[in-house]
mmCIF file of C-alpha atoms in Angstrom:
data_model
loop_
_atom_site.group_PDB
_atom_site.id
_atom_site.type_symbol
_atom_site.label_atom_id
_atom_site.label_comp_id
_atom_site.label_asym_id
_atom_site.label_seq_id
_atom_site.Cartn_x
_atom_site.Cartn_y
_atom_site.Cartn_z
ATOM 1 C CA MET A 1 -104.052 31.631 57.592
ATOM 2 C CA PRO A 2 -105.565 33.180 54.444
ATOM 3 C CA GLU A 3 -108.284 35.756 54.289
ATOM 4 C CA GLN A 4 -111.375 34.934 52.263
ATOM 5 C CA GLY A 5 -110.859 35.818 48.628
ATOM 6 C CA ARG A 6 -107.108 36.328 48.865
ATOM 7 C CA ALA A 7 -105.297 35.064 45.747
ATOM 8 C CA ALA A 8 -103.116 31.990 46.127
ATOM 9 C CA LYS A 9 -99.439 32.192 45.199
ATOM 10 C CA VAL A 10 -99.655 28.766 43.578
ATOM 11 C CA PRO A 11 -101.589 29.058 40.293
ATOM 12 C CA HIS A 12 -105.204 28.239 41.041
ATOM 13 C CA ASN A 13 -107.013 25.992 38.574
ATOM 14 C CA SER A 14 -110.674 26.987 38.742
ATOM 15 C CA GLU A 15 -112.025 24.817 35.944
ATOM 16 C CA LEU A 16 -113.434 22.018 38.094
ATOM 17 C CA PRO A 17 -113.189 21.154 41.783
ATOM 18 C CA VAL A 18 -111.874 18.021 43.374
ATOM 19 C CA VAL A 19 -115.016 16.448 44.843
ATOM 20 C CA VAL A 20 -114.458 14.644 48.143
ATOM 21 C CA VAL A 21 -117.311 12.298 49.063
ATOM 22 C CA GLY A 22 -117.547 11.914 52.838
ATOM 23 C CA GLY A 23 -117.223 14.520 55.562
ATOM 24 C CA GLY A 24 -115.381 12.390 58.098
ATOM 25 C CA PRO A 25 -111.845 13.067 59.361
ATOM 26 C CA ALA A 26 -110.136 11.686 56.235
ATOM 27 C CA GLY A 27 -112.400 13.564 53.826
ATOM 28 C CA ILE A 28 -112.193 16.945 55.510
ATOM 29 C CA PHE A 29 -108.463 16.615 56.232
ATOM 30 C CA ALA A 30 -107.754 15.758 52.584
ATOM 31 C CA GLY A 31 -109.990 18.566 51.362
ATOM 32 C CA MET A 32 -108.382 21.045 53.742
ATOM 33 C CA LEU A 33 -104.827 20.180 52.663
ATOM 34 C CA LEU A 34 -105.730 20.404 48.968
ATOM 35 C CA ALA A 35 -107.454 23.754 49.462
ATOM 36 C CA ARG A 36 -104.414 24.928 51.442
ATOM 37 C CA ALA A 37 -102.355 24.245 48.305
ATOM 38 C CA GLY A 38 -104.639 26.411 46.179
ATOM 39 C CA VAL A 39 -106.863 23.627 44.782
ATOM 40 C CA LYS A 40 -110.618 24.111 44.463
ATOM 41 C CA VAL A 41 -112.345 21.458 46.615
ATOM 42 C CA THR A 42 -115.963 20.512 47.346
ATOM 43 C CA VAL A 43 -116.600 18.107 50.237
ATOM 44 C CA LEU A 44 -119.980 16.352 50.341
ATOM 45 C CA GLU A 45 -121.386 15.177 53.693
ATOM 46 C CA LYS A 46 -124.727 13.387 53.570
ATOM 47 C CA HIS A 47 -125.806 14.353 57.092
ATOM 48 C CA GLU A 48 -126.951 17.814 58.129
ATOM 49 C CA ASP A 49 -124.510 17.845 61.055
ATOM 50 C CA PHE A 50 -121.584 15.859 62.455
ATOM 51 C CA PHE A 51 -123.374 14.630 65.569
ATOM 52 C CA ARG A 52 -123.260 10.855 65.685
ATOM 53 C CA ASP A 53 -122.902 9.144 69.061
ATOM 54 C CA PHE A 54 -120.289 6.422 69.553
ATOM 55 C CA ARG A 55 -118.223 7.484 66.568
ATOM 56 C CA GLY A 56 -114.524 6.893 66.982
ATOM 57 C CA ASP A 57 -113.274 9.536 69.405
ATOM 58 C CA THR A 58 -109.615 8.560 69.675
ATOM 59 C CA VAL A 59 -107.160 11.164 68.392
ATOM 60 C CA HIS A 60 -103.780 9.445 68.556
ATOM 61 C CA PRO A 61 -100.362 11.064 69.081
ATOM 62 C CA SER A 62 -99.642 10.768 65.344
ATOM 63 C CA THR A 63 -102.724 12.822 64.483
ATOM 64 C CA LEU A 64 -102.074 15.355 67.239
ATOM 65 C CA ASP A 65 -98.602 15.783 65.746
ATOM 66 C CA LEU A 66 -100.152 16.644 62.363
ATOM 67 C CA PHE A 67 -102.082 19.459 64.027
ATOM 68 C CA HIS A 68 -98.793 20.560 65.593
ATOM 69 C CA GLN A 69 -97.209 20.670 62.119
ATOM 70 C CA LEU A 70 -100.060 22.926 60.998
ATOM 71 C CA GLY A 71 -99.628 25.164 64.051
ATOM 72 C CA TRP A 72 -103.096 24.303 65.407
ATOM 73 C CA LEU A 73 -102.380 21.860 68.241
ATOM 74 C CA ASP A 74 -102.794 24.256 71.165
ATOM 75 C CA GLU A 75 -106.057 25.533 69.723
ATOM 76 C CA LEU A 76 -107.333 21.990 69.142
ATOM 77 C CA LEU A 77 -106.557 21.012 72.726
ATOM 78 C CA GLU A 78 -108.722 23.847 73.996
ATOM 79 C CA ILE A 79 -111.634 21.557 73.063
ATOM 80 C CA GLU A 80 -112.783 19.536 76.064
ATOM 81 C CA HIS A 81 -111.050 16.172 76.023
ATOM 82 C CA SER A 82 -109.550 13.515 78.253
ATOM 83 C CA LYS A 83 -106.109 11.933 77.986
ATOM 84 C CA VAL A 84 -105.153 8.285 77.755
ATOM 85 C CA GLU A 85 -101.486 8.068 78.751
ATOM 86 C CA GLN A 86 -101.406 4.354 79.610
ATOM 87 C CA ILE A 87 -103.436 1.291 78.679
ATOM 88 C CA GLY A 88 -103.869 -1.703 80.929
ATOM 89 C CA LEU A 89 -105.531 -5.096 81.169
ATOM 90 C CA ARG A 90 -107.283 -6.592 84.181
ATOM 91 C CA ILE A 91 -106.900 -10.369 84.104
ATOM 92 C CA ALA A 92 -107.724 -12.744 86.952
ATOM 93 C CA GLY A 93 -108.302 -9.763 89.220
ATOM 94 C CA GLU A 94 -104.839 -8.287 88.605
ATOM 95 C CA GLN A 95 -104.194 -4.958 86.870
ATOM 96 C CA ARG A 96 -101.434 -5.106 84.254
ATOM 97 C CA LYS A 97 -99.958 -2.222 82.230
ATOM 98 C CA ILE A 98 -99.322 -2.983 78.561
ATOM 99 C CA ALA A 99 -98.767 0.395 76.838
ATOM 100 C CA ASP A 100 -97.255 3.695 77.990
ATOM 101 C CA PHE A 101 -97.522 6.621 75.560
ATOM 102 C CA ARG A 102 -95.749 9.168 77.751
ATOM 103 C CA HIS A 103 -92.319 8.568 76.193
ATOM 104 C CA LEU A 104 -93.301 9.021 72.539
ATOM 105 C CA PRO A 105 -91.226 11.684 70.712
ATOM 106 C CA VAL A 106 -94.168 13.952 69.877
ATOM 107 C CA PRO A 107 -95.536 17.182 71.377
ATOM 108 C CA ALA A 108 -98.628 15.445 72.797
ATOM 109 C CA PRO A 109 -97.637 11.926 73.928
ATOM 110 C CA TYR A 110 -101.098 10.578 74.705
ATOM 111 C CA ILE A 111 -104.389 9.655 73.068
ATOM 112 C CA ALA A 112 -106.860 12.548 73.226
ATOM 113 C CA MET A 113 -110.412 11.308 73.748
ATOM 114 C CA MET A 114 -112.401 13.996 71.960
ATOM 115 C CA PRO A 115 -115.948 13.812 70.546
ATOM 116 C CA GLN A 116 -115.556 13.366 66.818
ATOM 117 C CA TRP A 117 -118.138 16.031 66.047
ATOM 118 C CA ASP A 118 -115.949 18.556 67.913
ATOM 119 C CA LEU A 119 -112.895 17.437 65.940
ATOM 120 C CA LEU A 120 -114.802 17.726 62.653
ATOM 121 C CA ASP A 121 -116.227 21.137 63.535
ATOM 122 C CA PHE A 122 -112.696 22.326 64.305
ATOM 123 C CA LEU A 123 -111.292 20.924 61.047
ATOM 124 C CA ALA A 124 -114.148 22.302 58.976
ATOM 125 C CA GLY A 125 -113.685 25.728 60.520
ATOM 126 C CA LYS A 126 -110.004 25.745 59.610
ATOM 127 C CA ALA A 127 -110.690 24.448 56.091
ATOM 128 C CA ARG A 128 -113.318 27.092 55.372
ATOM 129 C CA GLN A 129 -110.697 29.808 55.772
ATOM 130 C CA TYR A 130 -109.193 28.697 52.464
ATOM 131 C CA PRO A 131 -111.017 30.342 49.541
ATOM 132 C CA GLY A 132 -111.184 27.173 47.424
ATOM 133 C CA PHE A 133 -112.816 24.991 50.107
ATOM 134 C CA GLU A 134 -116.544 24.265 50.150
ATOM 135 C CA LEU A 135 -118.296 21.897 52.571
ATOM 136 C CA ARG A 136 -121.839 20.953 51.561
ATOM 137 C CA MET A 137 -123.758 19.387 54.431
ATOM 138 C CA GLY A 138 -126.895 17.354 53.782
ATOM 139 C CA THR A 139 -125.637 16.408 50.316
ATOM 140 C CA GLU A 140 -125.600 12.654 49.721
ATOM 141 C CA ALA A 141 -123.647 11.251 46.796
ATOM 142 C CA VAL A 142 -125.450 8.301 45.231
ATOM 143 C CA ALA A 143 -123.662 7.620 41.947
ATOM 144 C CA ALA A 144 -120.544 8.294 39.903
ATOM 145 C CA ARG A 145 -120.761 9.479 36.306
ATOM 146 C CA THR A 146 -118.199 8.606 33.657
ATOM 147 C CA ASP A 147 -117.167 10.318 30.443
ATOM 148 C CA SER A 148 -116.761 8.783 27.005
ATOM 149 C CA ASN A 149 -113.399 7.315 28.060
ATOM 150 C CA ARG A 150 -114.996 5.624 31.107
ATOM 151 C CA ARG A 151 -113.130 8.016 33.365
ATOM 152 C CA ILE A 152 -115.092 9.012 36.480
ATOM 153 C CA SER A 153 -115.814 12.667 35.879
ATOM 154 C CA ALA A 154 -118.788 13.634 38.044
ATOM 155 C CA VAL A 155 -120.795 12.771 41.147
ATOM 156 C CA GLU A 156 -124.572 12.578 41.225
ATOM 157 C CA THR A 157 -126.350 13.548 44.448
ATOM 158 C CA LYS A 158 -129.568 12.198 45.921
ATOM 159 C CA ALA A 159 -131.275 15.445 44.884
ATOM 160 C CA GLY A 160 -130.402 14.712 41.240
ATOM 161 C CA GLU A 161 -127.629 17.286 40.935
ATOM 162 C CA VAL A 162 -124.599 16.299 38.863
ATOM 163 C CA LEU A 163 -121.315 17.780 40.077
ATOM 164 C CA PRO A 164 -118.450 17.648 37.529
ATOM 165 C CA ALA A 165 -115.096 16.826 39.129
ATOM 166 C CA ARG A 166 -111.424 16.953 38.205
ATOM 167 C CA LEU A 167 -110.985 14.089 40.636
ATOM 168 C CA VAL A 168 -113.303 12.242 43.017
ATOM 169 C CA ILE A 169 -111.878 11.219 46.387
ATOM 170 C CA ALA A 170 -113.970 8.496 48.010
ATOM 171 C CA ALA A 171 -113.802 8.981 51.772
ATOM 172 C CA ASP A 172 -117.327 7.746 52.474
ATOM 173 C CA GLY A 173 -116.549 4.933 54.879
ATOM 174 C CA ARG A 174 -116.634 1.183 54.990
ATOM 175 C CA ARG A 175 -119.941 1.035 53.109
ATOM 176 C CA SER A 176 -118.643 3.358 50.416
ATOM 177 C CA ILE A 177 -121.052 4.071 47.574
ATOM 178 C CA MET A 178 -118.223 5.518 45.467
ATOM 179 C CA ARG A 179 -116.143 2.381 45.965
ATOM 180 C CA GLU A 180 -119.012 0.292 44.655
ATOM 181 C CA GLU A 181 -119.631 2.670 41.769
ATOM 182 C CA ALA A 182 -115.963 2.410 40.786
ATOM 183 C CA ALA A 183 -116.095 -1.416 41.034
ATOM 184 C CA LEU A 184 -112.852 -1.528 43.017
ATOM 185 C CA PRO A 185 -111.844 -5.037 44.153
ATOM 186 C CA LEU A 186 -112.319 -5.739 47.883
ATOM 187 C CA LYS A 187 -110.505 -8.353 49.970
ATOM 188 C CA ARG A 188 -112.485 -9.382 53.067
ATOM 189 C CA ILE A 189 -110.319 -10.472 55.990
ATOM 190 C CA GLY A 190 -113.124 -10.911 58.507
ATOM 191 C CA ALA A 191 -113.586 -10.481 62.241
ATOM 192 C CA PRO A 192 -114.808 -12.903 64.937
ATOM 193 C CA MET A 193 -116.562 -10.237 67.003
ATOM 194 C CA ASP A 194 -118.893 -7.289 67.081
ATOM 195 C CA VAL A 195 -118.903 -4.556 69.719
ATOM 196 C CA LEU A 196 -121.681 -3.256 71.951
ATOM 197 C CA TRP A 197 -121.096 0.407 72.867
ATOM 198 C CA PHE A 198 -122.638 2.032 75.932
ATOM 199 C CA ARG A 199 -121.871 4.470 78.735
ATOM 200 C CA LEU A 200 -121.623 3.971 82.480
ATOM 201 C CA ASP A 201 -121.271 6.447 85.287
ATOM 202 C CA ARG A 202 -117.657 6.584 86.416
ATOM 203 C CA PRO A 203 -117.419 5.638 90.104
ATOM 204 C CA GLU A 204 -115.032 7.322 92.500
ATOM 205 C CA GLY A 205 -111.961 5.271 93.253
ATOM 206 C CA LEU A 206 -111.575 3.811 89.765
ATOM 207 C CA GLY A 207 -108.068 4.552 88.481
ATOM 208 C CA PRO A 208 -107.508 7.121 85.711
ATOM 209 C CA GLU A 209 -106.193 4.709 83.106
ATOM 210 C CA SER A 210 -108.272 3.136 80.362
ATOM 211 C CA PHE A 211 -108.138 -0.644 80.387
ATOM 212 C CA GLY A 212 -109.674 -3.900 79.286
ATOM 213 C CA SER A 213 -111.020 -6.557 81.625
ATOM 214 C CA LEU A 214 -110.962 -10.203 80.590
ATOM 215 C CA ALA A 215 -112.784 -13.279 81.862
ATOM 216 C CA ALA A 216 -113.894 -16.544 80.307
ATOM 217 C CA GLY A 217 -116.194 -15.656 77.406
ATOM 218 C CA LYS A 218 -116.059 -11.923 78.193
ATOM 219 C CA PHE A 219 -113.994 -8.908 77.133
ATOM 220 C CA LEU A 220 -114.913 -5.422 78.336
ATOM 221 C CA VAL A 221 -112.969 -2.260 77.401
ATOM 222 C CA LEU A 222 -113.342 0.852 79.565
ATOM 223 C CA ILE A 223 -112.297 4.249 78.199
ATOM 224 C CA ASN A 224 -111.993 7.040 80.740
ATOM 225 C CA ARG A 225 -114.005 10.072 79.568
ATOM 226 C CA ARG A 226 -113.507 11.932 82.882
ATOM 227 C CA THR A 227 -117.173 12.174 83.907
ATOM 228 C CA TYR A 228 -118.231 8.801 82.494
ATOM 229 C CA LEU A 229 -116.856 5.598 81.006
ATOM 230 C CA GLN A 230 -117.248 4.762 77.356
ATOM 231 C CA CYS A 231 -117.591 0.989 77.321
ATOM 232 C CA ALA A 232 -117.023 -1.546 74.581
ATOM 233 C CA PHE A 233 -118.257 -5.070 75.254
ATOM 234 C CA LEU A 234 -116.989 -7.583 72.710
ATOM 235 C CA ILE A 235 -119.407 -10.322 71.630
ATOM 236 C CA PRO A 236 -119.200 -13.175 69.103
ATOM 237 C CA LYS A 237 -119.935 -12.053 65.554
ATOM 238 C CA GLY A 238 -123.638 -11.904 64.764
ATOM 239 C CA LYS A 239 -124.891 -12.347 68.360
ATOM 240 C CA ALA A 240 -126.130 -8.786 68.936
ATOM 241 C CA ASP A 241 -129.797 -9.457 68.161
ATOM 242 C CA GLU A 242 -129.812 -12.499 70.427
ATOM 243 C CA ILE A 243 -128.292 -10.514 73.301
ATOM 244 C CA ARG A 244 -130.786 -7.685 72.787
ATOM 245 C CA ALA A 245 -133.682 -10.143 72.808
ATOM 246 C CA GLN A 246 -132.557 -11.530 76.172
ATOM 247 C CA GLY A 247 -133.198 -8.150 77.759
ATOM 248 C CA ILE A 248 -131.499 -5.753 80.130
ATOM 249 C CA ASP A 249 -131.344 -8.094 83.142
ATOM 250 C CA ALA A 250 -129.420 -10.725 81.206
ATOM 251 C CA PHE A 251 -127.117 -8.045 79.801
ATOM 252 C CA ARG A 252 -126.351 -6.682 83.264
ATOM 253 C CA ASN A 253 -125.598 -10.207 84.465
ATOM 254 C CA ARG A 254 -123.041 -10.598 81.678
ATOM 255 C CA LEU A 255 -121.192 -7.524 82.964
ATOM 256 C CA LEU A 256 -121.417 -7.948 86.725
ATOM 257 C CA GLY A 257 -118.153 -8.995 88.360
ATOM 258 C CA LEU A 258 -115.904 -8.125 85.428
ATOM 259 C CA VAL A 259 -114.873 -4.928 87.217
ATOM 260 C CA PRO A 260 -116.307 -5.079 90.746
ATOM 261 C CA GLU A 261 -115.981 -1.301 91.212
ATOM 262 C CA LEU A 262 -118.539 -0.906 88.404
ATOM 263 C CA ASP A 263 -121.199 -3.256 89.747
ATOM 264 C CA GLY A 264 -123.213 -0.370 91.210
ATOM 265 C CA ALA A 265 -123.192 1.533 87.912
ATOM 266 C CA ILE A 266 -124.084 -1.648 86.023
ATOM 267 C CA ALA A 267 -127.013 -2.329 88.359
ATOM 268 C CA ALA A 268 -128.334 1.161 87.562
ATOM 269 C CA PHE A 269 -128.061 0.615 83.784
ATOM 270 C CA SER A 270 -131.684 0.268 82.728
ATOM 271 C CA ASP A 271 -132.282 0.466 78.985
ATOM 272 C CA MET A 272 -131.034 -1.744 76.148
ATOM 273 C CA ASP A 273 -131.860 1.115 73.759
ATOM 274 C CA ASP A 274 -128.751 2.818 75.160
ATOM 275 C CA VAL A 275 -126.610 -0.040 73.818
ATOM 276 C CA LYS A 276 -125.375 0.545 70.256
ATOM 277 C CA ILE A 277 -123.984 -2.116 67.952
ATOM 278 C CA LEU A 278 -120.766 -1.701 65.990
ATOM 279 C CA SER A 279 -120.509 -4.364 63.319
ATOM 280 C CA VAL A 280 -116.780 -5.022 63.077
ATOM 281 C CA ALA A 281 -115.240 -5.399 59.632
ATOM 282 C CA LEU A 282 -111.659 -5.946 58.533
ATOM 283 C CA ASP A 283 -111.082 -5.584 54.804
ATOM 284 C CA ARG A 284 -109.129 -3.632 52.192
ATOM 285 C CA LEU A 285 -109.206 -2.785 48.538
ATOM 286 C CA THR A 286 -106.562 -4.476 46.445
ATOM 287 C CA ARG A 287 -106.689 -1.431 44.146
ATOM 288 C CA TRP A 288 -107.508 1.992 45.563
ATOM 289 C CA ASN A 289 -108.048 3.878 42.328
ATOM 290 C CA ARG A 290 -109.311 4.012 38.793
ATOM 291 C CA ASP A 291 -109.080 6.944 36.404
ATOM 292 C CA GLY A 292 -110.814 9.885 38.021
ATOM 293 C CA LEU A 293 -111.235 8.357 41.505
ATOM 294 C CA LEU A 294 -109.126 7.603 44.586
ATOM 295 C CA ALA A 295 -110.364 5.802 47.728
ATOM 296 C CA ILE A 296 -108.903 6.621 51.161
ATOM 297 C CA GLY A 297 -109.702 5.846 54.782
ATOM 298 C CA ASP A 298 -112.357 3.251 55.573
ATOM 299 C CA ALA A 299 -113.457 3.323 51.934
ATOM 300 C CA ALA A 300 -110.059 1.817 51.090
ATOM 301 C CA HIS A 301 -109.568 -0.316 54.208
ATOM 302 C CA ALA A 302 -111.899 -0.969 57.126
ATOM 303 C CA MET A 303 -109.986 -1.360 60.378
ATOM 304 C CA SER A 304 -110.950 -3.375 63.440
ATOM 305 C CA PRO A 305 -111.526 -1.227 66.562
ATOM 306 C CA ILE A 306 -108.468 -2.884 68.148
ATOM 307 C CA GLY A 307 -106.191 -0.054 69.236
ATOM 308 C CA GLY A 308 -108.660 2.596 68.065
ATOM 309 C CA VAL A 309 -106.401 3.310 65.093
ATOM 310 C CA GLY A 310 -109.030 3.686 62.349
ATOM 311 C CA ILE A 311 -109.392 7.489 62.369
ATOM 312 C CA ASN A 312 -105.658 7.992 62.553
ATOM 313 C CA ILE A 313 -104.820 5.604 59.719
ATOM 314 C CA ALA A 314 -107.486 7.348 57.614
ATOM 315 C CA VAL A 315 -106.045 10.799 58.340
ATOM 316 C CA GLN A 316 -102.587 9.519 57.374
ATOM 317 C CA ASP A 317 -104.090 8.444 54.019
ATOM 318 C CA ALA A 318 -105.363 11.993 53.577
ATOM 319 C CA VAL A 319 -101.927 13.435 54.295
ATOM 320 C CA VAL A 320 -100.214 11.141 51.792
ATOM 321 C CA ALA A 321 -102.886 11.822 49.167
ATOM 322 C CA ALA A 322 -102.270 15.559 49.561
ATOM 323 C CA ASN A 323 -98.482 15.086 49.550
ATOM 324 C CA VAL A 324 -98.746 13.291 46.200
ATOM 325 C CA LEU A 325 -101.531 15.263 44.526
ATOM 326 C CA ALA A 326 -101.732 18.807 45.895
ATOM 327 C CA ALA A 327 -98.919 20.486 43.956
ATOM 328 C CA PRO A 328 -99.724 18.773 40.621
ATOM 329 C CA LEU A 329 -103.421 19.608 40.987
ATOM 330 C CA ALA A 330 -102.556 23.218 41.798
ATOM 331 C CA ARG A 331 -100.501 23.342 38.573
ATOM 332 C CA GLY A 332 -103.410 21.935 36.604
ATOM 333 C CA ASP A 333 -101.761 18.542 35.911
ATOM 334 C CA ASN A 334 -103.693 15.366 35.184
ATOM 335 C CA PRO A 335 -103.891 13.502 38.532
ATOM 336 C CA ASP A 336 -104.666 10.039 37.135
ATOM 337 C CA PRO A 337 -101.052 8.812 36.637
ATOM 338 C CA LEU A 338 -100.286 9.785 40.250
ATOM 339 C CA LEU A 339 -103.167 7.964 41.945
ATOM 340 C CA PRO A 340 -101.482 4.523 42.304
ATOM 341 C CA ARG A 341 -98.634 6.222 44.176
ATOM 342 C CA VAL A 342 -100.908 6.919 47.145
ATOM 343 C CA GLN A 343 -101.627 3.223 47.610
ATOM 344 C CA GLN A 344 -97.960 2.354 47.130
ATOM 345 C CA LEU A 345 -96.972 4.695 49.943
ATOM 346 C CA ARG A 346 -99.733 3.526 52.302
ATOM 347 C CA ALA A 347 -99.898 -0.202 51.555
ATOM 348 C CA ARG A 348 -97.248 -1.341 54.047
ATOM 349 C CA SER A 349 -98.773 0.584 56.946
ATOM 350 C CA VAL A 350 -102.281 -0.691 56.197
ATOM 351 C CA HIS A 351 -101.206 -4.292 55.603
ATOM 352 C CA TYR A 352 -99.068 -4.574 58.735
ATOM 353 C CA THR A 353 -101.663 -2.877 60.916
ATOM 354 C CA GLN A 354 -104.382 -5.203 59.682
ATOM 355 C CA MET A 355 -102.065 -8.174 60.079
ATOM 356 C CA MET A 356 -101.507 -7.270 63.748
ATOM 357 C CA GLN A 357 -105.222 -6.737 64.249
ATOM 358 C CA LYS A 358 -106.023 -10.119 62.721
ATOM 359 C CA LEU A 359 -103.376 -11.737 64.902
ATOM 360 C CA ALA A 360 -104.973 -10.181 67.989
ATOM 361 C CA GLN A 361 -108.418 -11.303 66.800
ATOM 362 C CA ASP A 362 -107.342 -14.877 66.146
ATOM 363 C CA ARG A 363 -104.923 -15.425 69.048
ATOM 364 C CA ILE A 364 -106.516 -13.361 71.830
ATOM 365 C CA ILE A 365 -110.096 -12.237 71.222
ATOM 366 C CA ARG A 366 -111.568 -15.331 69.576
ATOM 367 C CA PRO A 367 -110.159 -17.751 72.220
ATOM 368 C CA ILE A 368 -111.401 -15.525 75.055
ATOM 369 C CA LEU A 369 -114.915 -15.253 73.610
ATOM 370 C CA GLN A 370 -115.027 -19.032 73.073
ATOM 371 C CA ARG A 371 -113.526 -19.923 76.450
ATOM 372 C CA ASP A 372 -115.646 -21.482 79.206
ATOM 373 C CA GLN A 373 -112.863 -22.260 81.702
ATOM 374 C CA PRO A 374 -111.857 -19.570 84.227
ATOM 375 C CA ILE A 375 -108.710 -17.544 83.536
ATOM 376 C CA ASP A 376 -106.469 -17.926 86.578
ATOM 377 C CA ARG A 377 -103.498 -15.779 85.534
ATOM 378 C CA ALA A 378 -102.314 -13.371 82.843
ATOM 379 C CA PRO A 379 -100.358 -14.847 79.901
ATOM 380 C CA LEU A 380 -96.570 -14.693 80.208
ATOM 381 C CA PRO A 381 -96.104 -11.926 77.570
ATOM 382 C CA VAL A 382 -98.547 -9.688 79.455
ATOM 383 C CA ARG A 383 -96.823 -10.354 82.770
ATOM 384 C CA LEU A 384 -93.435 -9.608 81.192
ATOM 385 C CA ILE A 385 -94.567 -6.305 79.621
ATOM 386 C CA ASP A 386 -96.148 -5.264 82.908
ATOM 387 C CA THR A 387 -93.010 -6.094 84.899
ATOM 388 C CA VAL A 388 -90.422 -4.582 82.523
ATOM 389 C CA SER A 389 -91.849 -1.095 82.036
ATOM 390 C CA PRO A 390 -89.658 -0.094 79.019
ATOM 391 C CA LEU A 391 -91.382 -2.872 77.058
ATOM 392 C CA GLN A 392 -94.625 -0.890 77.345
ATOM 393 C CA ARG A 393 -93.182 1.661 74.926
ATOM 394 C CA LEU A 394 -93.273 -0.710 71.927
ATOM 395 C CA PRO A 395 -97.057 -1.294 71.853
ATOM 396 C CA ALA A 396 -97.475 2.415 72.605
ATOM 397 C CA ARG A 397 -95.411 3.307 69.549
ATOM 398 C CA LEU A 398 -97.303 0.863 67.317
ATOM 399 C CA ILE A 399 -100.690 2.094 68.538
ATOM 400 C CA GLY A 400 -99.841 5.763 68.939
ATOM 401 C CA LEU A 401 -97.668 6.460 65.901
ATOM 402 C CA GLY A 402 -98.320 3.543 63.570
ATOM 403 C CA ILE A 403 -96.070 2.331 60.773
ATOM 404 C CA ASP A 404 -94.530 4.661 58.160
ATOM 405 C CA ARG A 405 -96.016 7.734 59.821
ATOM 406 C CA PRO A 406 -96.246 10.506 57.197
ATOM 407 C CA HIS A 407 -95.538 14.200 57.663
ATOM 408 C CA ILE A 408 -97.266 17.041 55.859
ATOM 409 C CA GLU A 409 -95.298 17.877 52.708
ATOM 410 C CA SER A 410 -98.053 19.411 50.577
ATOM 411 C CA PRO A 411 -97.526 23.117 49.817
ATOM 412 C CA ASP A 412 -99.159 26.012 51.614
ATOM 413 C CA ALA A 413 -100.208 28.512 48.951
ATOM 414 C CA TYR A 414 -101.052 31.117 51.596
ATOM 415 C CA GLU A 415 -97.977 30.911 53.812
#
């Protein structure tokens, strides 16, 4: 790890920084890897801190392996977290196992449930040790500026400051301002559901695994956070306001009986203000770049919460972006001809992941939410996966490692 002010071995171009808009996992990871290669980077985060409740907290085996490649995994896992080693479904009162991560060929074969603000604090701390890295909190980007050739060459902040940039990386989420400013074409795939997030006390006697519970018209996901359960209740798209208006008693009645062990905790749940709405989107850009700008993460492709893969897909984008761009940027090369290569390398993973999510939405979630007849048994594929335990490794690999999992190939100028 470098000391502040130590000269990089790779020639350092100090003319202009790469400006990364968005201080989420993809933005900070990309900025960190570029700074590690000797590139000057400024990351803009519009909030004053990282604390946002019910952000995605799933750190998948693929992402944990990236920290292992950097030599930081043991230190990361010192942060308080819980482990998801298996995923199950409860259907018609029967518990079925559908994914087992314990056999994945990685140093940490499980999903680490870790508050995202802790993950971001850890990443930011590591990134700040590189002399070229700057993280500016409370700095909201509101517009992109172009030069005489219509190349994006600067970012304007809400305070009116104009920051010149060698390259702008848009990592500012599914409502990306930079994506809109760049007029990048968006394909909307759609989703039949939204998600209500809330917490319940975790009763004694409930098994350690995280699982989903299905019934006619209802789908509840329970994530074990050791001392409590993080709950996701799927509802038909656009119904959140109606459910809120019905009040807490009606909401409790929707949940009662789905997992009988939780009925006591549900009865004690008393305030609809503790229920947060996640508006689910599934979309992707058909072009991730224009001269001077590259979109990654949710700014390039919003993922459904199915499988909790969004953070991990976004971080993989950051890794590939650094693999393609870090060394040329450190040499002072023009990055524009290289930008389409990032999308080319990531397109298959994004497309297939979204295809599987849409299939799950259309074939499983939508029919369950529309169903009014009781479910009397688990579908045959679920029963088969539960019975033949080696089959549980395939969904675990797809969820835990993804498709075309990248490795860090960008240079370390301070090694």
